[in-house]
Structure formats: C-alpha cells, structure tokens
Coordinates of C-alpha atoms and ligand atoms in Angstrom, one line a residue:
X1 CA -104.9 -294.3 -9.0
X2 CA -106.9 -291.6 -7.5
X3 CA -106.3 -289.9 -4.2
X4 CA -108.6 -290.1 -1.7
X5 CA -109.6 -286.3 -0.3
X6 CA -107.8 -287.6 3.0
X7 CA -104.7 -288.1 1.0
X8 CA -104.8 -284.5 0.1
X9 CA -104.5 -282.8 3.1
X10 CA -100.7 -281.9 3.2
X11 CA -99.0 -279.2 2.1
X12 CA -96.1 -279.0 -0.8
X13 CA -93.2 -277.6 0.1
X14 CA -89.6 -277.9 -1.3
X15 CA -90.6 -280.8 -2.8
X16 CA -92.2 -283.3 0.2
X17 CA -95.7 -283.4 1.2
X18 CA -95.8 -282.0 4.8
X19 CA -98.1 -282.0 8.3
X20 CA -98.1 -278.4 10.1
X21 CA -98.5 -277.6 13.7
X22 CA -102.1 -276.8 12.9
X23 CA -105.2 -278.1 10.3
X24 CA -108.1 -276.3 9.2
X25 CA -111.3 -278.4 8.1
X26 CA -112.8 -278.4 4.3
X27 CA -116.4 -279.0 4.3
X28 CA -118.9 -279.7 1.6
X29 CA -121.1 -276.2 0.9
X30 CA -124.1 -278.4 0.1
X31 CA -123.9 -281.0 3.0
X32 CA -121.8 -279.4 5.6
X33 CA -119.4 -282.4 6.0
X34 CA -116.0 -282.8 6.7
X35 CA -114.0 -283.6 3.6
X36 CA -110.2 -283.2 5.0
X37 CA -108.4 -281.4 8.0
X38 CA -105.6 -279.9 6.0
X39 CA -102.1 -278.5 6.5
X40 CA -102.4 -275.0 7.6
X41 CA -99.3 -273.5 6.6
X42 CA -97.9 -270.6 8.5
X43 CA -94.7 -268.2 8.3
X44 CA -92.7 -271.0 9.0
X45 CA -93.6 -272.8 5.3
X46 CA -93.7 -269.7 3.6
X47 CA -89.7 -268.8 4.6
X48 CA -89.3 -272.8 3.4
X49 CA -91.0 -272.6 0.4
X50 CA -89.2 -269.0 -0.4
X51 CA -85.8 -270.4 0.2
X52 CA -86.6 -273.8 -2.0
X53 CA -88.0 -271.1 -4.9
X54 CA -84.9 -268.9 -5.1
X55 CA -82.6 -271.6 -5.0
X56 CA -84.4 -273.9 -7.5
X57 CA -85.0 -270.8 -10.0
X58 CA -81.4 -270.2 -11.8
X59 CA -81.7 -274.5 -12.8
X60 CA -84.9 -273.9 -13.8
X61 CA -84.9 -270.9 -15.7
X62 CA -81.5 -272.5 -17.7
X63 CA -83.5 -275.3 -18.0
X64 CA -84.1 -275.9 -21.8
X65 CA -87.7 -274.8 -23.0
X66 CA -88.1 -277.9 -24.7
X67 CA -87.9 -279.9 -21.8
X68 CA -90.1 -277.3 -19.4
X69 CA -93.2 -278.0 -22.5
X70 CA -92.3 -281.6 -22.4
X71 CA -93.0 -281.7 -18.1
X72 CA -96.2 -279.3 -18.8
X73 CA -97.5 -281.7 -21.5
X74 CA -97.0 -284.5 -19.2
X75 CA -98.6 -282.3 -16.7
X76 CA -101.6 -281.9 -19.0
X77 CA -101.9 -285.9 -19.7
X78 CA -102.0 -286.6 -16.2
X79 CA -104.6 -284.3 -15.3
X80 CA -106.8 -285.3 -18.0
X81 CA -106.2 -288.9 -17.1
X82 CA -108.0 -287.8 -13.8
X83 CA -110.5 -285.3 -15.0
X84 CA -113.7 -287.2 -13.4
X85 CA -111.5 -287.0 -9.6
X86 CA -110.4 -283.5 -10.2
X87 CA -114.3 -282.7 -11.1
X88 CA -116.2 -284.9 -8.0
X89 CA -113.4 -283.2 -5.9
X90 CA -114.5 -279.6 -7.0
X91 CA -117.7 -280.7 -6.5
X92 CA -117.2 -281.5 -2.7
X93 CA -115.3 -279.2 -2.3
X94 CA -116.9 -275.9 -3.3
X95 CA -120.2 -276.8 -4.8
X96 CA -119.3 -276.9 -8.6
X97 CA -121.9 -279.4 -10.3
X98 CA -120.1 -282.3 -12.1
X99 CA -120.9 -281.5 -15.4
X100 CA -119.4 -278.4 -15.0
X101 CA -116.5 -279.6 -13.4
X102 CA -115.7 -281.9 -16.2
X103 CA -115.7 -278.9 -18.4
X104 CA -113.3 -276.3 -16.1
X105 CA -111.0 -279.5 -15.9
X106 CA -110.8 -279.6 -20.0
X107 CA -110.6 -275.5 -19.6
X108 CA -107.7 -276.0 -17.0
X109 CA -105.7 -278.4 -19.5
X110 CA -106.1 -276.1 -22.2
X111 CA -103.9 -273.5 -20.6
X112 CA -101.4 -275.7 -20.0
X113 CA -101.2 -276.9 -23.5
X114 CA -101.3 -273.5 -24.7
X115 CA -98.4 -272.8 -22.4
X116 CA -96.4 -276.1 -23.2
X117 CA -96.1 -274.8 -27.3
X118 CA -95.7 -271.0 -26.1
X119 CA -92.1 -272.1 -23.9
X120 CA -90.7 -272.7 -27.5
X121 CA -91.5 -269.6 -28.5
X122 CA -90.1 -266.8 -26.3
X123 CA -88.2 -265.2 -29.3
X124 CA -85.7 -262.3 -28.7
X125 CA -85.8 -259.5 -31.4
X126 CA -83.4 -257.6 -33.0
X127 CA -84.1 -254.0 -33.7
X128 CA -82.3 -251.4 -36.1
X129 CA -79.7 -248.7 -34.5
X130 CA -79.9 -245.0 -35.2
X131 CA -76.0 -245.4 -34.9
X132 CA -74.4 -247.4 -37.2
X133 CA -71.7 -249.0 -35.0
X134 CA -73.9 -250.3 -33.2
X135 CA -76.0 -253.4 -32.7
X136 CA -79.6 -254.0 -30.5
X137 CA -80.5 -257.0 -28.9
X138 CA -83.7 -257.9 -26.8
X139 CA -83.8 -261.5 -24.6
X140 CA -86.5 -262.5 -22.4
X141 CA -85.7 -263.3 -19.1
X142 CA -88.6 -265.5 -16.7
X143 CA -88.8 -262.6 -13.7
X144 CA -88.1 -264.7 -10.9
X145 CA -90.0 -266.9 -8.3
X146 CA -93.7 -266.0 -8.2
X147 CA -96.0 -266.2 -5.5
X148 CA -100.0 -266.5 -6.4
X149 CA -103.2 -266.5 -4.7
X150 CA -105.9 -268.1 -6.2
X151 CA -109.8 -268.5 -5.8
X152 CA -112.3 -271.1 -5.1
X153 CA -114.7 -270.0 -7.7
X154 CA -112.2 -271.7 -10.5
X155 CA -110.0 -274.3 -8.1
X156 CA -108.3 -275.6 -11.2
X157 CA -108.7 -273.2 -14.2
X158 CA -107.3 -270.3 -11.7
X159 CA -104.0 -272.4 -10.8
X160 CA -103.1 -273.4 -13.9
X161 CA -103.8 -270.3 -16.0
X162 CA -101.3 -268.7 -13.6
X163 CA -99.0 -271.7 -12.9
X164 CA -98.4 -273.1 -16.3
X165 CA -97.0 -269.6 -18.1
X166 CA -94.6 -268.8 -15.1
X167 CA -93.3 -272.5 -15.5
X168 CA -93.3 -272.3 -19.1
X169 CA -91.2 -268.6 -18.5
X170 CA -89.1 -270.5 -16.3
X171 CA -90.0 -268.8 -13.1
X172 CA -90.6 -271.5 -10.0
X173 CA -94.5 -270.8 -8.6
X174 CA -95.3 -271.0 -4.4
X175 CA -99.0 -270.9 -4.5
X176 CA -101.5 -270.1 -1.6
X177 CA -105.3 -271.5 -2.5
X178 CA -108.2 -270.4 -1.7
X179 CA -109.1 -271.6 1.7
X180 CA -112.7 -272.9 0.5
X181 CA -111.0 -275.4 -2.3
X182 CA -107.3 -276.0 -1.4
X183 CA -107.8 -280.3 -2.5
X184 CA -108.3 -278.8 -6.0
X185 CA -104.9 -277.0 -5.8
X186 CA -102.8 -280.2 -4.1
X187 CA -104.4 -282.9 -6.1
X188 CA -103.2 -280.4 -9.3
X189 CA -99.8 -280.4 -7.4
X190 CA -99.6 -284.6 -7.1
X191 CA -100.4 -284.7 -10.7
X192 CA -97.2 -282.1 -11.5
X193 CA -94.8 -284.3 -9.0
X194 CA -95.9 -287.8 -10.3
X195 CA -95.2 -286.3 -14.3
X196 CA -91.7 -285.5 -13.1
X197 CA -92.2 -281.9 -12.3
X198 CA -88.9 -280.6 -10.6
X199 CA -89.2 -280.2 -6.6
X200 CA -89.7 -276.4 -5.8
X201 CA -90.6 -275.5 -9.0
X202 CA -94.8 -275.5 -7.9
X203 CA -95.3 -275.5 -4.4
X204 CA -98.8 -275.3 -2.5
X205 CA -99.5 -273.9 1.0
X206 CA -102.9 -273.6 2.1
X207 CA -103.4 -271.6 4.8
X208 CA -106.0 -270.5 6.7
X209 CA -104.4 -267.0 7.6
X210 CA -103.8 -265.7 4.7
X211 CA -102.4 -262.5 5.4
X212 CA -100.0 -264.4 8.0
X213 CA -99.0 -266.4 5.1
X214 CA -98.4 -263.9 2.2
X215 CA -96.3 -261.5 4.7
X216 CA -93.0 -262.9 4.0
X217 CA -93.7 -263.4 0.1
X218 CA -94.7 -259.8 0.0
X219 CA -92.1 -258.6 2.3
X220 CA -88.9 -261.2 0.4
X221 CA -87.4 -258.5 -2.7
X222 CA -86.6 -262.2 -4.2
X223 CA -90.0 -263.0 -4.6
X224 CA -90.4 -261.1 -7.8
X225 CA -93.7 -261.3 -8.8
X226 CA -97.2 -261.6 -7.1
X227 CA -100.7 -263.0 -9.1
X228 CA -103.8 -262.8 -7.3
X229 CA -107.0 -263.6 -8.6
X230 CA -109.8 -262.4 -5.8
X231 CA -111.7 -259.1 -4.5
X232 CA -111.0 -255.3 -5.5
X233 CA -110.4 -254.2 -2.0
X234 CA -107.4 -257.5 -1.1
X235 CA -105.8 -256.8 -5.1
X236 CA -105.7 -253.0 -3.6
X237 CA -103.6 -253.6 0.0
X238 CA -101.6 -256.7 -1.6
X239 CA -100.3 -254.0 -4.7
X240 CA -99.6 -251.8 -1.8
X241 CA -97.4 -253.9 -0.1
X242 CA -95.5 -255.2 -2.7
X243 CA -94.5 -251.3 -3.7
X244 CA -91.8 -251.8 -1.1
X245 CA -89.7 -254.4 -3.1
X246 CA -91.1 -253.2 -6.3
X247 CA -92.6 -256.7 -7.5
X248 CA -94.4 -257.2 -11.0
X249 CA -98.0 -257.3 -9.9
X250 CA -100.9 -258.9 -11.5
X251 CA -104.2 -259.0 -9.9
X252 CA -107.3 -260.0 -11.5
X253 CA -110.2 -258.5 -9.6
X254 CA -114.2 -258.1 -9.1
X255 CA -116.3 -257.9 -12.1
X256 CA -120.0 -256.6 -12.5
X257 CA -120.8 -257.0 -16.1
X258 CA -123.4 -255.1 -17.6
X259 CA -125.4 -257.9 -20.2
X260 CA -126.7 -255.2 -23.1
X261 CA -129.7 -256.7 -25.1
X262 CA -130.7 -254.5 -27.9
X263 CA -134.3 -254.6 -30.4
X264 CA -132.3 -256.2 -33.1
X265 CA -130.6 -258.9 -31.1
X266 CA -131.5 -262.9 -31.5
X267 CA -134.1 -263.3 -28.5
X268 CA -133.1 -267.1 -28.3
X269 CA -129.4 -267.0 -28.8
X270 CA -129.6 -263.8 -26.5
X271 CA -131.4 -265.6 -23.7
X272 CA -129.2 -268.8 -24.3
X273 CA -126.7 -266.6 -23.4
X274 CA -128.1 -264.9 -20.8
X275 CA -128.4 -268.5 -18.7
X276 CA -124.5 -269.1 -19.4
X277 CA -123.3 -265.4 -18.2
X278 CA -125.1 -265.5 -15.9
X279 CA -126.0 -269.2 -14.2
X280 CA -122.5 -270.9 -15.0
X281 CA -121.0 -271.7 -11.6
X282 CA -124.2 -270.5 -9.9
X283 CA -123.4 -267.1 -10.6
X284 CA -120.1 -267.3 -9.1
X285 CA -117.9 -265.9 -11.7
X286 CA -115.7 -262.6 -12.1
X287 CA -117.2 -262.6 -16.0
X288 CA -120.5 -263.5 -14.5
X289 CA -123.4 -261.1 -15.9
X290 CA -124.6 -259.0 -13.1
X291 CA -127.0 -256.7 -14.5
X292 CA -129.3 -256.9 -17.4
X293 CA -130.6 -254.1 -19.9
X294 CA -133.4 -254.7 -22.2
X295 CA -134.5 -252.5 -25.2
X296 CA -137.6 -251.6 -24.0
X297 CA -139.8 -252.9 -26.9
X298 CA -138.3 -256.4 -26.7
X299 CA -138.2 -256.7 -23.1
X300 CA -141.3 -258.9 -22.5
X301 CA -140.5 -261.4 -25.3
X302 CA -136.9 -261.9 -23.9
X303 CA -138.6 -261.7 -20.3
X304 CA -140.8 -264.1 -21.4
X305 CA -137.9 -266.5 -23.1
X306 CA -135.5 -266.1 -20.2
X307 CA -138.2 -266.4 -17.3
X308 CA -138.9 -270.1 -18.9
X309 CA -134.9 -270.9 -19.4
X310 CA -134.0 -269.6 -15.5
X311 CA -137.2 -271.9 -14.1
X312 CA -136.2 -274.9 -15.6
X313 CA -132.6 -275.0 -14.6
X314 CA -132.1 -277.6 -11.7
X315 CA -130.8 -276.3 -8.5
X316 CA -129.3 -279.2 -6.4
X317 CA -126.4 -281.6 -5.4
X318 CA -123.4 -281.3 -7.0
X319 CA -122.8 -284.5 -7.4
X320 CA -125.6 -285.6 -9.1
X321 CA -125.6 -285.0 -13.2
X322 CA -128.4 -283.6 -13.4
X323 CA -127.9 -280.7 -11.4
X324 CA -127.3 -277.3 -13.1
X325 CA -126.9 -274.9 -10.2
X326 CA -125.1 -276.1 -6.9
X327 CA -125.1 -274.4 -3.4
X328 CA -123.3 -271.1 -3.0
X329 CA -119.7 -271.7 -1.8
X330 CA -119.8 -270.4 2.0
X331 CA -122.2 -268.4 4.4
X332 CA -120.9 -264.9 4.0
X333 CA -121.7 -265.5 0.2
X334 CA -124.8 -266.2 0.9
X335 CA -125.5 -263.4 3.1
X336 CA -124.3 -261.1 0.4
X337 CA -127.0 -262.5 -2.1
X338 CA -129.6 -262.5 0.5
X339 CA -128.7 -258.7 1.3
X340 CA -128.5 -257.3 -2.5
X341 CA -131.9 -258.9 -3.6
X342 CA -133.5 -257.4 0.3
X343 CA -132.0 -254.2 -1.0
X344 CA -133.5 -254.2 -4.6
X345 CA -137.2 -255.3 -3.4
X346 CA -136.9 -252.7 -0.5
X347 CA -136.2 -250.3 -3.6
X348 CA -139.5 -251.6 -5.6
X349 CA -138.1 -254.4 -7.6
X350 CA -140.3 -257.2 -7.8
X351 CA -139.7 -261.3 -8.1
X352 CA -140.0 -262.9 -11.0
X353 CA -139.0 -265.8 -10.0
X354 CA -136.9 -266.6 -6.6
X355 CA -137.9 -269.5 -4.2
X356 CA -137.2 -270.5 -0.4
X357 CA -133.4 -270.3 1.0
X358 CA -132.2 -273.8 1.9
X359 CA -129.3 -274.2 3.3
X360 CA -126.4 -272.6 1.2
X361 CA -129.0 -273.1 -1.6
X362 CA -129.7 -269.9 -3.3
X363 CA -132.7 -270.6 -6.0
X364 CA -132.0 -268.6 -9.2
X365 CA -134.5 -265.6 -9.1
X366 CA -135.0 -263.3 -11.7
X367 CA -135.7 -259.5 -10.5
X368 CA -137.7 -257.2 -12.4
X369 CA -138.5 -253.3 -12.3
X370 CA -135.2 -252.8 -10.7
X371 CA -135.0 -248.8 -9.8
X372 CA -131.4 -247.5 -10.4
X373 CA -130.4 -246.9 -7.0
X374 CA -130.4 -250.4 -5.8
X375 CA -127.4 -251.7 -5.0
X376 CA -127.1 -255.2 -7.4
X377 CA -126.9 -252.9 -10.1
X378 CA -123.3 -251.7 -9.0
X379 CA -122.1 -254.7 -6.5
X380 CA -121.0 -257.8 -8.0
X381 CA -123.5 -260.2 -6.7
X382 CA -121.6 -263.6 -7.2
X383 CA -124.8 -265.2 -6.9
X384 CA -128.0 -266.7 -9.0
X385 CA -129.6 -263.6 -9.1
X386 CA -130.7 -261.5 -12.3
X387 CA -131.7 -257.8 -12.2
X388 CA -133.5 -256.5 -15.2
X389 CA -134.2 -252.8 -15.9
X390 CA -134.9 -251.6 -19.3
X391 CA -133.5 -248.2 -21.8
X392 CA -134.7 -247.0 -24.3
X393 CA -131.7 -245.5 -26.6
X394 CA -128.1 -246.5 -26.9
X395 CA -127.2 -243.5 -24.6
X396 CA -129.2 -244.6 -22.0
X397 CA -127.7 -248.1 -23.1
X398 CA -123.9 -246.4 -23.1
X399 CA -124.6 -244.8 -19.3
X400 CA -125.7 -248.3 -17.9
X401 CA -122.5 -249.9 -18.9
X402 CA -120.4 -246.9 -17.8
X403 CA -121.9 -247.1 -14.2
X404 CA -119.5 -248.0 -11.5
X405 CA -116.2 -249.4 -11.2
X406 CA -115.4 -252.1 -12.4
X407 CA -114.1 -253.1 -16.2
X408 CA -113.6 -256.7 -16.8
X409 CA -116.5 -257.9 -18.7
X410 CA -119.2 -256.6 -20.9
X411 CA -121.9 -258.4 -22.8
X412 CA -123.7 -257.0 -26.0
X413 CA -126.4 -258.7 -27.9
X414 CA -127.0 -257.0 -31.2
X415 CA -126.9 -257.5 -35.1
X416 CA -126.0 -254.1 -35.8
X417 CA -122.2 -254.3 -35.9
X418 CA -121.7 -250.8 -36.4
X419 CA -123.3 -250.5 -33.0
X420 CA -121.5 -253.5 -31.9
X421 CA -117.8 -251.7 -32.6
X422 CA -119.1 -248.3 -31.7
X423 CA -120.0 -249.3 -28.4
X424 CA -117.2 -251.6 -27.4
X425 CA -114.8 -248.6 -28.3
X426 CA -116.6 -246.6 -26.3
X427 CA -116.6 -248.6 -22.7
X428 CA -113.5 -249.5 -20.6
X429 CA -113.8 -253.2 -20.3
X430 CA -111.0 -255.9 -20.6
X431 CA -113.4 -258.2 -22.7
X432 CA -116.3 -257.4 -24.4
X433 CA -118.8 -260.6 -25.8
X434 CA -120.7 -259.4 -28.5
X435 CA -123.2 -262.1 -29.1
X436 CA -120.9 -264.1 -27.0
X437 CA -121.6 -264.8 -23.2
X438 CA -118.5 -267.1 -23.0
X439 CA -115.2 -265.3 -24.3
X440 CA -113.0 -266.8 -21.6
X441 CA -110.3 -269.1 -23.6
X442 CA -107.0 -270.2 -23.2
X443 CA -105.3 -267.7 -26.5
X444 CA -107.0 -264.5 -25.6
X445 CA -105.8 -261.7 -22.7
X446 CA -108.7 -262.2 -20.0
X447 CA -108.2 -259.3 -17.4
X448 CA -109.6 -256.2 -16.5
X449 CA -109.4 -252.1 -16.3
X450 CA -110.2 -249.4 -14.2
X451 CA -111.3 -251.1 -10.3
X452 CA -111.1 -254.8 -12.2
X453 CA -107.2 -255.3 -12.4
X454 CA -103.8 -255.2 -14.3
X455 CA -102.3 -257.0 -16.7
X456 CA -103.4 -259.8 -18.9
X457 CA -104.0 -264.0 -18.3
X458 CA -103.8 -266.4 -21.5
X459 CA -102.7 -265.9 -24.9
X460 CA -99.5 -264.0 -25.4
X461 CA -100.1 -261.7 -22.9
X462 CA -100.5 -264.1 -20.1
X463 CA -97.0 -265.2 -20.8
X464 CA -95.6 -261.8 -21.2
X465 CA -96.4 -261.0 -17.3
X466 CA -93.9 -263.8 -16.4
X467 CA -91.0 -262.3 -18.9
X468 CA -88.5 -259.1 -18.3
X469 CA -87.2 -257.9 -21.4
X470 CA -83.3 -258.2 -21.1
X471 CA -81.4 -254.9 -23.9
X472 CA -77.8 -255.6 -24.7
X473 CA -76.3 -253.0 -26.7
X474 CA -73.4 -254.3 -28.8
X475 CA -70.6 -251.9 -30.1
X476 CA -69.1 -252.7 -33.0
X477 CA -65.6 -250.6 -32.0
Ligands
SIN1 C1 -113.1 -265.9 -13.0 O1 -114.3 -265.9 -12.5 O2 -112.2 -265.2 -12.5 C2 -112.7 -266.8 -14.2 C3 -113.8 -267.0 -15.1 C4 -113.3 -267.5 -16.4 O3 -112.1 -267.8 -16.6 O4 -114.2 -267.5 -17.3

C-alpha cells in the first residue's frame, strides 16, 4: 500500500521512524497547501544517525556483494511497484508534472539497477613489479559512512544516484533532503526498509537548518565522505569545511549550458531539442540549457520553429496529465527568474513570447536580441526562460561557450562532425550533447569542471567516488 504524505513526515534514523522537538511545513508550489509538518532534525539526530553509521559500516562493508545487489534489486522492485505515488508525491511536493515524474521515477530505478550488477564487480588488480621478489596487489575498500545533500529539482533521481553506489560500495549513507521535497526522500527510504534494507545503512534527516544539521557530519573525521548536489557558492564553504578531517568530496554544482545551433544542424530535431534542454522540469535543471546561439543565417527559421514548439507547451497543475510545465519550486526562485529577464529587457532584449506571472507560475518566454552584457547569459536561470543571441563564425560560436564559469553541460547541434569533435575538445565541460539535449543516463560520468564540481555520478565513475584503493605489497623473501 501507499503512504499517505502524512505518514511521511518522520525522520529515519538508526533504523526507527522518529518525531523531533520541532516540524517544518511542506507546501504544494502550485496551490500553496499544506502537505505534511515534518521531522525537523537537529544536532541531536545527526550525532544519532553518525553513531548508528559508524557502527553499522564494518557489517556492512563485509557484507557479501551478492547480497548488497540482491537488497538494491529488491530496492528497485519496490520502487517501481510505487512509481505512480512516488510521481503524484513529486508532484505536490515540488511542482514536477506527472508525466514527468513517471519518467525521473524509471530514471531513479535505473541507477539502482546499474548499481545492483556494478557491487559484483569491484575487481582488484594485479600489476607487474619492477622487483622480481616481489608481488602487487590492489583491493577496493567502500570509504566509509557517507553523508549527502541532495536537491529538490530531482527528489528521487538525486538520492538514488548517490545512495545506491555508496550501498553497492558498502559504505552506510545519512542523507539530508532538500527542504522543498523531503517526502520524496522518506517515502524512497520506506521502500529500502520494507525490501529488507539493513537499519543504519540509509538514513534520512530532513532539516530545516541545514547548516545546523551538516555541522557535526562535516566536523565527525568518521564521516568520510560528503556528496552534495546544489549551488556553486554552498559546494564552495561545505569543501572548505570538510578540509579539516580531509573527507572525499563530491559536489555536483550550478550549470549554465550554452545550446550551440549551427547552419548545418537539423532545424526540427534541433528545436525538438531545444524544448527538452530547456523546458524539462520547467527549466529547473543543472543540465538545463540556459543560453541559446543561432548561426545567424538560420536563426529565423529555427526562431520561427522553436517560437511555435515553446507557445504550445501547457503551463499548469502538476497533477493534471496534460500539463507540460508546472509552477516554479519556491518564491526566491521565482524572484530570480523575474529579475534576470527585468535585467535582459532593461538591456534591449525583447519578448518573444512571455505572459502574466501567476502565482509561482512562470510562463515559458522566449527572449530575443539579447545584448551580451545581460546577466541570463552568464547566471543560471533555473527557470522557463530562453535567451537567444546569434554569431556568426565558430569563433564567435567557441567564445560564447567559453563565457563564464561554469562547465557541466554543453549542447551542440551540427552535422559537421569534424566541428562537432573540434569543438567539444576545445571547451571545458563535463558533458557535451552533440545533437543530444538529453545525455543524463545511468552508465555515463555526469559531473562537472571548472565552477560546476568534482568528481563523477553514474557509470563506473559514480562508483569509483565510493571506493579507496587498498596496495599490499607482497615479498616473496
Ligand atoms: C540535475 O539537474 O542536477 C540533474 C539532471 C539530470 O540528471 O539530468
């Protein structure tokens, strides 16, 4: 059976479900209602959940792999089995229409099931001496209990791309949810309880004090290891913090993609695309496009394509299945939006296509002649908002993706793939889509460079971040 959303207002710790001192409200972004008061987790449950980590960990990482895959495949089946809750709980919670919902839940399992088959297959390796009495062995050791923070944007794809390598590693995970969506995150943790997951190895605290709450992770030198998914500025003082006990440190951080659409590129797939980079989640997406760059001399036809593609897309309740663009997640979101496209028209871009404010109900609006100083060229809207500006040649192409600080993802639309290679060699982002506005996928490294992050999610490398290479050196005598 399903939980209700008043079922899911404790917190997981050490294994029970738990009332605090204190609750915090979750309220629907498109109707303003109250959907739970929830545990709001202080120091107090963080030492608790610390404790139950480091003392769960050495069963847990001795644990067989076989039988960590088997409780992450169970893991998987139960959440599918609930997919339509899991989505109409996203929905409620921060806005995400149901459709799409349906399809981060399938995009959540796949991580785990990537995960389940990759705890088999943490192989050692054996690597040839210079001396010949001598023998060199590498193991992989899971790094130790994990503390993550993860965002609303993604309230199920984010935990599980994070949670389901460290279990698969064998490293127990304390997480701390985004405030906005924190019923994604303990439904997710039901589901890992009720397939037999071990107490203490996945714990959730939502708090509504954050930096209150990750203190004693960061502070705890058996903590070993801190994941964050969120904004370049946080990622920048939590990496700080955790220089003092020397943790591992992933932190996936803000995007800003530059979306490159050259002469030669397919106008319909290219505008196709366009919608998905940019529209998916209502623009509220690290990979989300957040400047575009037409060739000159095809700029009106894709203008023309895109401008019909962006005015049909319905804007509206999440919970209804038609809706293709849902309200923004909070009001300081909003703002943000409101601020960048006042910035941009103050500069002499014009409106395309926009529409009235309602609510937390930002209409997808298309800006055009977009002068290079304004400021949603370079700050990551996280909104429904497309700048255009055009270039002529692929240096004036090359310096528009170079701009600014961030490196996570880039989009290029071209059939030259000479031009295609050239120019993803040539910028510093994590992932670059050629012809592809949807790259994200459980096997491949999704992360960032320069202001965007470190280290890698999915695939391989998603694991790796979860693993400390062990050298034993064998003489031979
Ligand atoms: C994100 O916005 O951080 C995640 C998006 C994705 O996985 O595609």
């Amino acid at each position: 059976m399903d939980p209700s959303l008043a079922d899911l207002s404790q917190a997981f710790v050490a294994g029970s479900w738990i009332e605090t001192a204190r609750t915090f409200p979750v309220r629907s972004p498109a109707t303003g209602t109250l959907l739970a008061e929830v545990a709001d987790c202080s120091a107090k449950e963080a030492r608790a959940a610390i404790e139950a980590a480091v003392q769960i960990f050495p069963a847990w990482q001795s644990a067989t792999p076989y039988l960590r895959s088997d409780l992450l495949r169970k893991w998987r089946e139960a959440i599918l089995s609930h997919a339509e809750a899991l989505a109409r709980t996203m929905a409620q919670e921060m806005g995400k229409p149901l459709a799409e919902g349906r399809r981060e839940i399938l995009y959540a399992a796949s991580f785990i099931d990537w995960y389940a088959e990759e705890a088999k297959r943490i192989y050692g390796e054996t690597v040839p001496s210079q001396h010949p009495q001598k023998r060199i062995f590498v193991c992989y050791a899971p790094v130790g209990p994990v503390y993550g923070i993860t965002p609303w944007n993604f309230p199920a794809a984010m935990v599980t791309r994070k949670v389901a390598p460290a279990l698969a590693a064998g490293c127990p995970f304390v997480l701390k949810p985004a405030e906005e969506s924190p019923l994604t995150a303990l439904f997710l943790a039901k589901l890992w309880e009720e397939s037999g997951g071990w107490p203490a190895t996945f714990q959730v605290l939502p708090s509504s004090d954050p930096e209150a709450l990750s203190a004693p992770f960061l502070d705890d030198p058996r903590i070993r290891k801190l994941t964050f998914t969120g904004s370049t500025p946080i990622g920048k003082r939590l990496y700080a913090r955790s220089a003092a006990t020397l943790k591992r440190v992933s932190l996936e951080l803000g995007g800003g993609a530059p979306f490159l659409v050259f002469a030669d590129a397919d106008l319909g797939k290219a505008t196709d695309g366009a919608i998905t980079a940019k529209f998916r989640n209502g623009g509220q997406s690290c990979v989300a496009a957040n400047a575009f760059y037409l060739q000159k001399e095809i700029a009106p036809a894709f203008l023309r394509l895109f401008a019909e593609k962006v005015a049909s897309l319905r804007l509206g309740d999440p919970l209804e299945e038609a809706t293709q663009v849902g309200p923004l997640v909070n009001a300081q979101g909003l703002a943000k939006v409101a601020e960048l496209v006042a910035d941009g028209r103050s500069r002499g871009a014009k409106t395309l296509l926009g529409g009235p404010i309602r609510g937390l109900f930002f209409p997808p609006t298309l800006l055009t002649e977009v002068p290079p100083d304004a400021r949603i060229l370079e700050e990551e809207t996280f909104g429904p908002v497309a700048p255009l500006c055009l270039f002529e040649s692929e240096e004036e192409a090359l310096a528009a993706a170079l701009r600014g600080r961030a490196g996570l993802a880039a989009y290029l639309w071209t059939l030259d793939l000479g031009r295609a290679f050239r120019f993803a060699e040539e910028i510093p982002y994590g992932i670059v889509g050629v012809n592809d506005a949807l790259p994200s996928t459980a096997q491949a490294p999704f992360g960032g460079v320069r202001e965007s992050g470190l280290g890698r999610e999915g695939g391989k490398w998603g694991l790796a971040e979860y693993l400390e290479p062990q050298y034993l050196s064998l003489g031979l005598g």
